[in-house]
mmCIF file of N, CA and C in Angstrom:
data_model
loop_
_atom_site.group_PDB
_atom_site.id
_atom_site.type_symbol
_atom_site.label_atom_id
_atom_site.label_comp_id
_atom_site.label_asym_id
_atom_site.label_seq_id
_atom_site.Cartn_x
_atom_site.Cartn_y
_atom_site.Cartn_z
ATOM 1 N N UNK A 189 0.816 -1.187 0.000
ATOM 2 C CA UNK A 189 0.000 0.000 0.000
ATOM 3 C C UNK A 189 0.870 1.266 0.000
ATOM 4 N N UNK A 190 1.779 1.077 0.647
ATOM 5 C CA UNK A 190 2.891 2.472 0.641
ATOM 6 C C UNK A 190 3.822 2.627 -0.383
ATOM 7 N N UNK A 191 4.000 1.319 -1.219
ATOM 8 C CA UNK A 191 4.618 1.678 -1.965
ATOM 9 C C UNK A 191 3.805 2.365 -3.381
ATOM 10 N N UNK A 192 2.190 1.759 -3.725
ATOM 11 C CA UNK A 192 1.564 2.325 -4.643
ATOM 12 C C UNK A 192 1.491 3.890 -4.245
ATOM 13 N N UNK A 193 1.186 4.341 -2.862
ATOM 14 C CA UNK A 193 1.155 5.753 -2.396
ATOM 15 C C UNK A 193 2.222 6.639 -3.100
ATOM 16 N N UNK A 194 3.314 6.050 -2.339
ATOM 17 C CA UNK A 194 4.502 6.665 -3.009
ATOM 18 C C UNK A 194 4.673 6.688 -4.658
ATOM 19 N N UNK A 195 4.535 5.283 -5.432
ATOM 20 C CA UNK A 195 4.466 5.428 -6.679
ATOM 21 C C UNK A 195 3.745 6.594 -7.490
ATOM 22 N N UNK A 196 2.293 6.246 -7.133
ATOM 23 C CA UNK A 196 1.324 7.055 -7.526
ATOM 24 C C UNK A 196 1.687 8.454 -7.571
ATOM 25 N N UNK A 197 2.557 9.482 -6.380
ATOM 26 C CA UNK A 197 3.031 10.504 -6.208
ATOM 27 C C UNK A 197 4.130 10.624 -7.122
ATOM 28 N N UNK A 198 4.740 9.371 -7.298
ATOM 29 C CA UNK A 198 6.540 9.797 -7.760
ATOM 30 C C UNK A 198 6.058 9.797 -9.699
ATOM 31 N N UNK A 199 5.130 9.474 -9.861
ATOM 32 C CA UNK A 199 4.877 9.173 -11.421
ATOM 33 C C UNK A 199 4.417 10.899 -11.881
ATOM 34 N N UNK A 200 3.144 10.892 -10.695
ATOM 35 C CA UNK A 200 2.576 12.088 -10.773
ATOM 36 C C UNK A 200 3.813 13.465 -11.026
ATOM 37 N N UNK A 201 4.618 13.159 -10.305
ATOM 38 C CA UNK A 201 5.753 14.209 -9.696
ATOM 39 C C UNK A 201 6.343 14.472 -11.203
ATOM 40 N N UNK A 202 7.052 13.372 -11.672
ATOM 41 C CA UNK A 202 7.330 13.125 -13.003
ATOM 42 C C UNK A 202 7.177 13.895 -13.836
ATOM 43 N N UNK A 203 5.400 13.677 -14.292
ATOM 44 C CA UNK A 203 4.459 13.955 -15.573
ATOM 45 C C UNK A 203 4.399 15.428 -14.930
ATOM 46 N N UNK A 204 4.445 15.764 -13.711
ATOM 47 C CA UNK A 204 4.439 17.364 -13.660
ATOM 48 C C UNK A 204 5.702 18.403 -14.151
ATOM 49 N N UNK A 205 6.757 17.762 -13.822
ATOM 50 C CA UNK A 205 8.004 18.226 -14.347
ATOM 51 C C UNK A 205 8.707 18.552 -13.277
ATOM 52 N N UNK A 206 8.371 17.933 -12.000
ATOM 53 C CA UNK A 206 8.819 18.394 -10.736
ATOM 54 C C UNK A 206 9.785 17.133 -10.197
ATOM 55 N N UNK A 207 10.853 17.352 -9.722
ATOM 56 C CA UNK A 207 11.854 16.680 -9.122
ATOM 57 C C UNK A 207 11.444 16.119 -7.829
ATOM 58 N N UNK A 208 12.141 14.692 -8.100
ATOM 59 C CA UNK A 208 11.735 13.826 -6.806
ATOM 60 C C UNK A 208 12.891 13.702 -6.323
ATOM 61 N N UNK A 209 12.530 14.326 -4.532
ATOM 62 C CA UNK A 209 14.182 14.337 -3.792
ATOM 63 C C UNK A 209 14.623 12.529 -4.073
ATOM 64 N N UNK A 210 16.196 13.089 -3.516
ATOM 65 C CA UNK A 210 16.914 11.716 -3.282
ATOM 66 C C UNK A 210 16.317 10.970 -2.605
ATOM 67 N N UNK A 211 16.466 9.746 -2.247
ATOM 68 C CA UNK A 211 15.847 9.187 -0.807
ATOM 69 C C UNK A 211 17.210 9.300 0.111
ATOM 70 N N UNK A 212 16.818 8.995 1.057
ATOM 71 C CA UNK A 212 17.485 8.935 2.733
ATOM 72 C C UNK A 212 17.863 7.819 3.382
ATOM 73 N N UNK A 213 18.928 7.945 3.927
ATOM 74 C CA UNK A 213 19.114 6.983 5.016
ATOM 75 C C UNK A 213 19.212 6.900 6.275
ATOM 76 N N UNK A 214 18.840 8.027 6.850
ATOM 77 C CA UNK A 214 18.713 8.715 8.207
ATOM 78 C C UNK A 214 17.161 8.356 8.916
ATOM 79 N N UNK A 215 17.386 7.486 9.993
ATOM 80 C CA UNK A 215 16.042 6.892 10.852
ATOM 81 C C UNK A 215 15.914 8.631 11.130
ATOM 82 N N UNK A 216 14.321 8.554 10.852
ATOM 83 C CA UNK A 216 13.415 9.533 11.637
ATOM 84 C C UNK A 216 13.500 9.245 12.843
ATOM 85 N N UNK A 217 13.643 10.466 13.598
ATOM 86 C CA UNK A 217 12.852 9.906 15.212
ATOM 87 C C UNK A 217 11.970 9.509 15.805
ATOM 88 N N UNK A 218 11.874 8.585 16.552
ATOM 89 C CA UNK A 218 10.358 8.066 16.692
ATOM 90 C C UNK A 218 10.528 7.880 18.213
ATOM 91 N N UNK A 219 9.631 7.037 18.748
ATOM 92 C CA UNK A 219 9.261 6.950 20.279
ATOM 93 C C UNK A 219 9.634 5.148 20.522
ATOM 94 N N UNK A 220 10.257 4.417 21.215
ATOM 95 C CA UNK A 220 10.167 3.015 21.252
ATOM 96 C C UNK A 220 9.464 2.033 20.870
ATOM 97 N N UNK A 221 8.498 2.911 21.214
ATOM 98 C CA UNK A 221 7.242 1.419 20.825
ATOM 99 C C UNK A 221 6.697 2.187 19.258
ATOM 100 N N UNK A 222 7.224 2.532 18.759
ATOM 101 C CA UNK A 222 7.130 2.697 16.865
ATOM 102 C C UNK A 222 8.425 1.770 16.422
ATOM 103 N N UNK A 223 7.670 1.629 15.064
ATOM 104 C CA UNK A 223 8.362 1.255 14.222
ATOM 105 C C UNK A 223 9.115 1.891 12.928
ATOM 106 N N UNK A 224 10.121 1.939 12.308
ATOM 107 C CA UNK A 224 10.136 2.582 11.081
ATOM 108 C C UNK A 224 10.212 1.582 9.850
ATOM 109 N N UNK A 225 9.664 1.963 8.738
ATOM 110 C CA UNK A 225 9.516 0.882 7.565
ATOM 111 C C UNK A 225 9.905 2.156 6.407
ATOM 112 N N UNK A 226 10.979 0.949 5.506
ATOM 113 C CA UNK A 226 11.782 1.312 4.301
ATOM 114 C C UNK A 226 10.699 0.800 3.351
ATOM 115 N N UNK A 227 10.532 1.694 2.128
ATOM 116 C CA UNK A 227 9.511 1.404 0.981
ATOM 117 C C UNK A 227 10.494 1.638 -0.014
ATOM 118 N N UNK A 228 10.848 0.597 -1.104
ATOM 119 C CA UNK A 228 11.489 0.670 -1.917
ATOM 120 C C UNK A 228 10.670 0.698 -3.044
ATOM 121 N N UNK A 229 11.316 1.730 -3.968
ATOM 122 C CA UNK A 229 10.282 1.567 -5.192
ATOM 123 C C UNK A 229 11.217 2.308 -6.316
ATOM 124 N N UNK A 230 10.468 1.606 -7.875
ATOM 125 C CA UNK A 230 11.580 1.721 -8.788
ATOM 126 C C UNK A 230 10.559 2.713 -10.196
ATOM 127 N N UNK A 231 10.003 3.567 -9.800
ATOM 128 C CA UNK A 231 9.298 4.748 -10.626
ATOM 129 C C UNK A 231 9.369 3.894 -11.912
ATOM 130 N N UNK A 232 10.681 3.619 -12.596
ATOM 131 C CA UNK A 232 9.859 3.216 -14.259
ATOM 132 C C UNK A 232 9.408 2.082 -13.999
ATOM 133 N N UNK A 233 9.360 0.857 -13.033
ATOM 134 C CA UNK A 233 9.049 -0.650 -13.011
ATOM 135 C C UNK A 233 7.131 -0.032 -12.795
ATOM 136 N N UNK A 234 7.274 0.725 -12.017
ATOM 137 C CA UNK A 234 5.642 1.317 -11.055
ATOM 138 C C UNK A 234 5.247 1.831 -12.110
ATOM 139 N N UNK A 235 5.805 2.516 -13.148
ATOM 140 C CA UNK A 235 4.839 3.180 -14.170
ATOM 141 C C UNK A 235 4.418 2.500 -15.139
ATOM 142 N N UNK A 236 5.695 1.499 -15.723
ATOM 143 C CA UNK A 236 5.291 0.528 -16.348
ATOM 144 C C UNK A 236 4.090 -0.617 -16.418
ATOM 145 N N UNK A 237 3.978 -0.906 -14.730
ATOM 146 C CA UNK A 237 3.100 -2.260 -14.402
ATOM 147 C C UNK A 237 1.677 -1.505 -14.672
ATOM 148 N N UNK A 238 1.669 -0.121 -13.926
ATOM 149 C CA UNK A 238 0.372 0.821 -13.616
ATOM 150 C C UNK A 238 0.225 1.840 -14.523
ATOM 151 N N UNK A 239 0.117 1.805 -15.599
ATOM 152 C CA UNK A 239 0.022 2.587 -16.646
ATOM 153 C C UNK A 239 -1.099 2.284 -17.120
ATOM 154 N N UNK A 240 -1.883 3.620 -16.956
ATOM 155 C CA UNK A 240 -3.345 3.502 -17.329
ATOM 156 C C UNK A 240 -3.589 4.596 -18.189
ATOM 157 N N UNK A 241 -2.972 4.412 -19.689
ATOM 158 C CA UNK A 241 -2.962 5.746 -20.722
ATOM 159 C C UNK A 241 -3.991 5.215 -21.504
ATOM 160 N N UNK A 242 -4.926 5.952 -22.148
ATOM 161 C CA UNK A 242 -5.843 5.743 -22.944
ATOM 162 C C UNK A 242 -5.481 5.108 -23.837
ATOM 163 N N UNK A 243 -6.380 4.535 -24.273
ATOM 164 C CA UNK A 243 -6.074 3.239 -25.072
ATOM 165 C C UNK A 243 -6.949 3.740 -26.751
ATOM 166 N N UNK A 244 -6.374 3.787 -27.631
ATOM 167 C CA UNK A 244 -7.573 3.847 -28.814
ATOM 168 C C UNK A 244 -8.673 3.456 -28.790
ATOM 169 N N UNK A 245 -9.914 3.731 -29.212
ATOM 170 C CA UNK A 245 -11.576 3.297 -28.771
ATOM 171 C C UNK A 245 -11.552 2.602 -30.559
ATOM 172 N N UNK A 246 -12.394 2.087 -30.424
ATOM 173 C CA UNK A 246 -12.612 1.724 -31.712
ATOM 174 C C UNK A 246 -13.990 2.086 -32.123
ATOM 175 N N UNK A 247 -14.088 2.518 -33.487
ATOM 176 C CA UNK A 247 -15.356 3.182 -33.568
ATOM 177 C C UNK A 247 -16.429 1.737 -34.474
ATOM 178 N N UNK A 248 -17.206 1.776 -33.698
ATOM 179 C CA UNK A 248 -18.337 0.832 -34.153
ATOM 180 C C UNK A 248 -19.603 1.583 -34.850
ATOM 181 N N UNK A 249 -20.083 0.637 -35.960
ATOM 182 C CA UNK A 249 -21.407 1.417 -36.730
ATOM 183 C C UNK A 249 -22.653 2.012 -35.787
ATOM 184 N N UNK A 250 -23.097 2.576 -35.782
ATOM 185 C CA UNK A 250 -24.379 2.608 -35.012
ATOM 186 C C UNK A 250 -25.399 2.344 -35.881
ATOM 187 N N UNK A 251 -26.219 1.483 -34.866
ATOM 188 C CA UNK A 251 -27.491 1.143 -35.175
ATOM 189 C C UNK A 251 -28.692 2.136 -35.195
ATOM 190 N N UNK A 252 -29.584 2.414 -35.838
ATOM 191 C CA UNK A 252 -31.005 2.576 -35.022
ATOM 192 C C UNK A 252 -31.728 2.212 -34.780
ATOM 193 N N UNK A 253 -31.883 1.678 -33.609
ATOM 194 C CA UNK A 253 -32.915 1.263 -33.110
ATOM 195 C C UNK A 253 -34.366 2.142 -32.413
ATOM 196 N N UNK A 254 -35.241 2.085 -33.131
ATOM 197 C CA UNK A 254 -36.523 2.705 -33.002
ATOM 198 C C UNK A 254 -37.568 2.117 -32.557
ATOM 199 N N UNK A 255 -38.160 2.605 -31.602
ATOM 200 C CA UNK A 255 -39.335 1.870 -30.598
ATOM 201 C C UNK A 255 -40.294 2.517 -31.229
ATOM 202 N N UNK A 256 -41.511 1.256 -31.984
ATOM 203 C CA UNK A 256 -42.712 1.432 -32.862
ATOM 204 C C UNK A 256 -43.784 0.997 -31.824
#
């Protein structure tokens, strides 16, 4: 789930023309009883799998159908 979050943002970030910082290796601070979790993610693998670009429609005849 965190990594589509992140994807979803880093693609977006992309197609805007806006730079995605480096990532980090510095633990945030947290309190003991937290946890911290690493999300690895690879922007062209995520855009590739989740790429939802319009697709050509194909144009079909129309019918008429008329209610007598």
């Amino acid at each position: 789930m965190a990594r589509d979050a992140i994807g979803l943002w880093g693609i977006t970030e992309q197609d805007d023309g806006r730079k995605i910082p480096e990532p980090s290796s510095i633990e945030p601070e947290r309190e003991s009883n937290e946890l911290v979790t690493w999300v690895d993610i690879d922007f062209d693998k995520y855009r590739k799998a989740n790429d939802m670009t319009t697709m050509r429609a194909s144009t079909f005849p129309c019918r008429n159908i008329s209610k007598s």
